[in-house]
Coordinates of C-alpha atoms in Angstrom, one line a residue:
X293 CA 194.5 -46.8 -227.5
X294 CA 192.0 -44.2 -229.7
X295 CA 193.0 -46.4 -232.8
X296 CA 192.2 -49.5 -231.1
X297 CA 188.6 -47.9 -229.6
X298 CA 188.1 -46.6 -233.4
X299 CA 188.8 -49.8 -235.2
X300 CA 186.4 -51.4 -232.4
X301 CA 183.5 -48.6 -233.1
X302 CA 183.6 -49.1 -236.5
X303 CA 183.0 -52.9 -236.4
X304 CA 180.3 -52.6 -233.5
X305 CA 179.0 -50.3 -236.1
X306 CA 178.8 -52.9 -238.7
X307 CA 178.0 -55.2 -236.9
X308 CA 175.1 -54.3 -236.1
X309 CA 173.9 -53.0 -239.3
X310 CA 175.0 -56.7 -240.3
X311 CA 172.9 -58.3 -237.3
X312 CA 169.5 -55.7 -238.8
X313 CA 170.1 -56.5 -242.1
X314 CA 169.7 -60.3 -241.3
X315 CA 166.7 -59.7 -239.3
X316 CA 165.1 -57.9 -241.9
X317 CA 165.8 -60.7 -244.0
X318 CA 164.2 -63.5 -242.5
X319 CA 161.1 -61.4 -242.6
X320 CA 161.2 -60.7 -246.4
X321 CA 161.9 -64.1 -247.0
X322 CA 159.6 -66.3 -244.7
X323 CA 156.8 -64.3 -243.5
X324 CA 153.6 -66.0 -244.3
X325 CA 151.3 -62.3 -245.1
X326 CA 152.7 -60.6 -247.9
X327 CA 151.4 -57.3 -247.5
X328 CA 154.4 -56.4 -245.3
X329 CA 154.1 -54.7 -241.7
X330 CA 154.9 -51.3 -243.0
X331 CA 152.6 -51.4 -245.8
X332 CA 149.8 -52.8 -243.3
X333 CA 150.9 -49.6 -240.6
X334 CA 150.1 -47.5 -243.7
X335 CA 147.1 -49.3 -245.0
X336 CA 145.5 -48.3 -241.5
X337 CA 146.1 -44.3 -241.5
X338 CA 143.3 -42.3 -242.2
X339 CA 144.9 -39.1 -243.8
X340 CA 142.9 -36.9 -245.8
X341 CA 143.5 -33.8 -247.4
X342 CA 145.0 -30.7 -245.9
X343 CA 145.8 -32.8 -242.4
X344 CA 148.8 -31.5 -240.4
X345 CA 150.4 -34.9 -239.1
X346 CA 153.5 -35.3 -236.5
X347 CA 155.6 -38.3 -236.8
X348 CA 157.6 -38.9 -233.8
X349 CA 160.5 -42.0 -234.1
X350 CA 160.2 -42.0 -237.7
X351 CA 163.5 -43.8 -237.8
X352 CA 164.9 -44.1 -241.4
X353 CA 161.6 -42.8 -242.9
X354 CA 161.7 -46.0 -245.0
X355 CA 157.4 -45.9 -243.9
X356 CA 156.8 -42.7 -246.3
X357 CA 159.0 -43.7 -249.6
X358 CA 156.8 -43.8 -252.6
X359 CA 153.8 -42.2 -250.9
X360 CA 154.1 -38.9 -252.7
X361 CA 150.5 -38.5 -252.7
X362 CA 149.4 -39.0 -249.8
X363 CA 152.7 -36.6 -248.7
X364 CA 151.0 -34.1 -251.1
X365 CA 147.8 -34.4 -249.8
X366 CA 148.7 -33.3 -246.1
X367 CA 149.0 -29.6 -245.6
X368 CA 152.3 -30.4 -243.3
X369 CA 154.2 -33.3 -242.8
X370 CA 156.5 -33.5 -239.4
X371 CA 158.6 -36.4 -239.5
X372 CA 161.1 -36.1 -236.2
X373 CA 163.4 -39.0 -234.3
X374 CA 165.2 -38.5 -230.8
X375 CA 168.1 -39.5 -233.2
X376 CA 169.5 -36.4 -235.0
X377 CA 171.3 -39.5 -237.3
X378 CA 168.0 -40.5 -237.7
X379 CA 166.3 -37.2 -238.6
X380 CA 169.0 -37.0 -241.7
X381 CA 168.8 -40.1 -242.9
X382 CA 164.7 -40.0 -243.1
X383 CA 165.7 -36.6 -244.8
X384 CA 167.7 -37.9 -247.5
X385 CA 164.9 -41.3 -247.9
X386 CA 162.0 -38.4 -248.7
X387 CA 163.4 -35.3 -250.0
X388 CA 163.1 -31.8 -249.8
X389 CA 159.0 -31.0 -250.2
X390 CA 157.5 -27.4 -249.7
X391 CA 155.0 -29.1 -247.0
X392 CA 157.5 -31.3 -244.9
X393 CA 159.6 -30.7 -242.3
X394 CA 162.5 -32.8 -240.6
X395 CA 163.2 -32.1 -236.8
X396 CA 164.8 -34.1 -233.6
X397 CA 161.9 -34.4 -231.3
X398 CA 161.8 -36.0 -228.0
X399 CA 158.1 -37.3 -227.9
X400 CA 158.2 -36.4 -223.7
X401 CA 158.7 -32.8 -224.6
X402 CA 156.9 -31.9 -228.0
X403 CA 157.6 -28.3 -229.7
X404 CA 154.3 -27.5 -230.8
X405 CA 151.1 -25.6 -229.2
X406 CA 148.0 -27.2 -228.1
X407 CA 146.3 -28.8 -230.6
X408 CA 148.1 -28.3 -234.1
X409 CA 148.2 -32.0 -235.3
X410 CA 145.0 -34.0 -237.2
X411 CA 147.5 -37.2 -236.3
X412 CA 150.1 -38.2 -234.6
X413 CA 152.5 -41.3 -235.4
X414 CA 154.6 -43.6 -232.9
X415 CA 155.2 -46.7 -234.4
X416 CA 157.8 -49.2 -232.8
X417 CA 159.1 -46.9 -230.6
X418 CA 156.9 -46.4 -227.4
X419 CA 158.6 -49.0 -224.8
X420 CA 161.9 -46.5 -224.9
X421 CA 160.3 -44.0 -223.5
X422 CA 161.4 -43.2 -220.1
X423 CA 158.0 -41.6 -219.2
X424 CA 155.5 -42.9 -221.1
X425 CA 152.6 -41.5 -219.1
X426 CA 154.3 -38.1 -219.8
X427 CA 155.1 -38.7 -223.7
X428 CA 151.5 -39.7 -223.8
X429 CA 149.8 -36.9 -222.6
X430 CA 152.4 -34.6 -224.4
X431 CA 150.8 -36.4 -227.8
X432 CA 147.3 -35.6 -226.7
X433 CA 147.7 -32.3 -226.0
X434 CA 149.3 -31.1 -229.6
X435 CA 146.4 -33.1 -231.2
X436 CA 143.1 -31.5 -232.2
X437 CA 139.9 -32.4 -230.9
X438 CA 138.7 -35.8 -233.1
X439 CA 142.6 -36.0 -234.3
X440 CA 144.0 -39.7 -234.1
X441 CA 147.2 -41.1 -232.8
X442 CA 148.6 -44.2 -234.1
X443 CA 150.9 -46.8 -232.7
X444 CA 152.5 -50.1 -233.7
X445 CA 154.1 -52.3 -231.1
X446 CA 154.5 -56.2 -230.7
X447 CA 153.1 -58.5 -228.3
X448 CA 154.8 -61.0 -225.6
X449 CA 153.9 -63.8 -227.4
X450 CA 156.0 -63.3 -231.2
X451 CA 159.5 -64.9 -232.2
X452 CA 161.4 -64.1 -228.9
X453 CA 158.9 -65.7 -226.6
X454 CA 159.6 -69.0 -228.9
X455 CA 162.6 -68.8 -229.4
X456 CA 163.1 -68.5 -225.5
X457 CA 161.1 -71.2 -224.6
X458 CA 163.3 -73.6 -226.9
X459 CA 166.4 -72.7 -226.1
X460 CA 165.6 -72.2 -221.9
X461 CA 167.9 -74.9 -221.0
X462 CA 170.9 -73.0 -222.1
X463 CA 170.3 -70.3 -219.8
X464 CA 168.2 -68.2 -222.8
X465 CA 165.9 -66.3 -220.6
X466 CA 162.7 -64.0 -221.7
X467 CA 164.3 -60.9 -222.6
X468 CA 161.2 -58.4 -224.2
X469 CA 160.8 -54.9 -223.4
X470 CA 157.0 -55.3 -222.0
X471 CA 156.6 -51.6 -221.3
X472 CA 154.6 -51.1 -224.2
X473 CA 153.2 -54.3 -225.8
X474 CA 150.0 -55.8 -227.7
X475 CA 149.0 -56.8 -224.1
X476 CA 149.8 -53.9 -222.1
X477 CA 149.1 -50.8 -224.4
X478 CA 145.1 -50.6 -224.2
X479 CA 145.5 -50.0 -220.6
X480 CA 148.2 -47.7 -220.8
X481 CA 146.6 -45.5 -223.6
X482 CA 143.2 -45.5 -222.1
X483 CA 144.6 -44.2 -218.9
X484 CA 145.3 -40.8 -221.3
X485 CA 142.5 -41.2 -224.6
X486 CA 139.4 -41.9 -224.0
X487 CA 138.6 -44.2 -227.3
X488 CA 141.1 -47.2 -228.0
X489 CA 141.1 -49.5 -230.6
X490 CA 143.8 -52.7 -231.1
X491 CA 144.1 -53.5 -234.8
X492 CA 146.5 -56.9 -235.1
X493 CA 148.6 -58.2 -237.9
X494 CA 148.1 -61.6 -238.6
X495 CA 151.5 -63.2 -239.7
X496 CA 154.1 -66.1 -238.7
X497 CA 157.1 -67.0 -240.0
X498 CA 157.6 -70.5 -242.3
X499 CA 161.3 -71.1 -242.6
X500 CA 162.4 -73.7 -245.1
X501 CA 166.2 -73.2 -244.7
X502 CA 166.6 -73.3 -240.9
X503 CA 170.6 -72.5 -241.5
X504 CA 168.7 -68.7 -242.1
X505 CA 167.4 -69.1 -238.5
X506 CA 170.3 -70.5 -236.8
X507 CA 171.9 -66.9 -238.3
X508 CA 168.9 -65.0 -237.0
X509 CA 169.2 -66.2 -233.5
X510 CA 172.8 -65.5 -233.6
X511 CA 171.9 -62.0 -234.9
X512 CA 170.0 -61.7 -231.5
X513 CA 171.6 -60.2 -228.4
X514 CA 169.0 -62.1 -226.3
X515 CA 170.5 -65.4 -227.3
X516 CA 174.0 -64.4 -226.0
X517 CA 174.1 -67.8 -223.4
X518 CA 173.9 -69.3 -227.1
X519 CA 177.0 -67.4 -228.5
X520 CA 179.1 -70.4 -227.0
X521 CA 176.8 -73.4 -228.3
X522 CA 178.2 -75.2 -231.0
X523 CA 175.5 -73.7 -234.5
X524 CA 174.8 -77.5 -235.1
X525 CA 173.5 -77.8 -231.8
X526 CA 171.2 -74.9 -232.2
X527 CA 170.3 -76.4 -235.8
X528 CA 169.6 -79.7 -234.4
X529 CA 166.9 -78.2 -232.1
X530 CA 165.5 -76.0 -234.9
X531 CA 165.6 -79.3 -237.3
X532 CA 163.8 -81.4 -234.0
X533 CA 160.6 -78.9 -234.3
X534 CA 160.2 -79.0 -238.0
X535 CA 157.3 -80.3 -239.6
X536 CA 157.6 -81.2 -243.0
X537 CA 160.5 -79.4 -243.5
X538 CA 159.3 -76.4 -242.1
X539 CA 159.9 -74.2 -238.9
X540 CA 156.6 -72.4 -237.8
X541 CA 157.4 -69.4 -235.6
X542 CA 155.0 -67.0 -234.2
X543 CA 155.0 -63.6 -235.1
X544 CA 153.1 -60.8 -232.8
X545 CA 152.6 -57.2 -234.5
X546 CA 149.8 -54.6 -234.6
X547 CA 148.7 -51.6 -233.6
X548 CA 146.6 -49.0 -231.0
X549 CA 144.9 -46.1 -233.0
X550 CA 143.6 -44.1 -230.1
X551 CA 141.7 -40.8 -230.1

């Protein structure tokens, strides 16, 4: 029985680094700004020399490759991830610098003392938390008077929301996380900071080859009621809302920099 659970592990496993990789895909391939939503995230930071910044949910650390400057320029640079997989891989993506540090952090209970961080980073990961209200105020509290934090999210209203609304009458049903979205987050963060600001990213998607899509939606475990719909059926409804040619979906990114 262990054998069979392995063999099953390992393809769940790659399987869903199969199912990101095409997801990621699409975007490089169809999305209609250019800059990138990483590049954008970073365009927005306002680091300057000798700040201490925290990044909680840094993921693969993907966001800080080829910014050795601006690394230099901070005085120490936290990157942390609930994920201890996460924390190594981020590790191995940056290297070993005198001023950074690698830990796993749970952003609802933060290791530092009042007030140690110029900025604090969250991006794409604030609708897991279990407590937000709590994970919140534990980010206000290790940042210094004037310090910034910054957090991307999406909104209600991106690919998902389309794709839901096409696809409705085979059972697909509005599956977001809306704990912390575009729409909901200025409330939620102004219940803890008492300046907000929502800084959006204008983008959509233009697909040409819609046979990229119908391997997108298929990539989606949202779009499970679709996993027993023939793909031509699901490329026929695509095809019906094309206009020359082209599929335009919505996209719905951006971000909360709150002090």
């Amino acid at each position: 029985m262990s054998n069979w659970n392995d063999a099953e592990v390992v393809k769940q496993q790659y399987a869903t680094e199969t199912n990101l990789n095409i997801r990621i895909a699409i975007h490089e391939k169809y999305s209609t700004n250019k800059m990138g939503f990483g590049n954008w995230i970073f365009s927005n930071y306002e680091i300057s020399d000798g700040m201490k910044v925290l990044e909680l949910g840094c993921g693969t650390g993907d966001m800080w490759k080829d910014k050795e400057a601006m690394i230099a320029s901070c005085s120490k640079l936290v990157l942390s991830d609930f994920s201890s997989g996460m924390v190594k891989v981020s590790k191995e993506t940056v290297g070993i610098h005198d001023n950074v540090e690698y830990q796993v952090i749970d952003i609802q209970d933060i290791p530092f003392g009042d007030e140690t961080f110029d900025i604090v980073i969250a991006n794409m990961m604030l609708y897991h938390v279990p407590d937000l209200h709590r994970a919140l105020t534990e980010v206000r509290r290790v940042l210094k008077k004037g310090g910034k934090f910054y957090c991307a999210t999406y909104g209600e209203h991106g690919i998902t929301e389309y794709l839901t609304t096409l696809f409705s009458e085979y059972g697909v049903e509005d599956s977001i996380n809306k704990n912390f979205t575009l729409q909901n987050g200025y409330e939620i963060l102004g219940k803890v900071f008492s300046k907000v600001e929502k800084l959006e990213y204008v983008d959509s998607l233009q697909v040409r080859e819609v046979d990229d899509m119908v391997e997108y939606i298929y990539s989606l475990s949202s779009m499970m009621p679709l996993r027993n719909v023939p793909k031509q059926d699901v490329k026929n409804m695509l095809l019906q809302h094309t206009s020359n040619g082209i599929l335009h979906v919505p996209k719905e990114y951006g971000m909360f920099r709150a002090e």
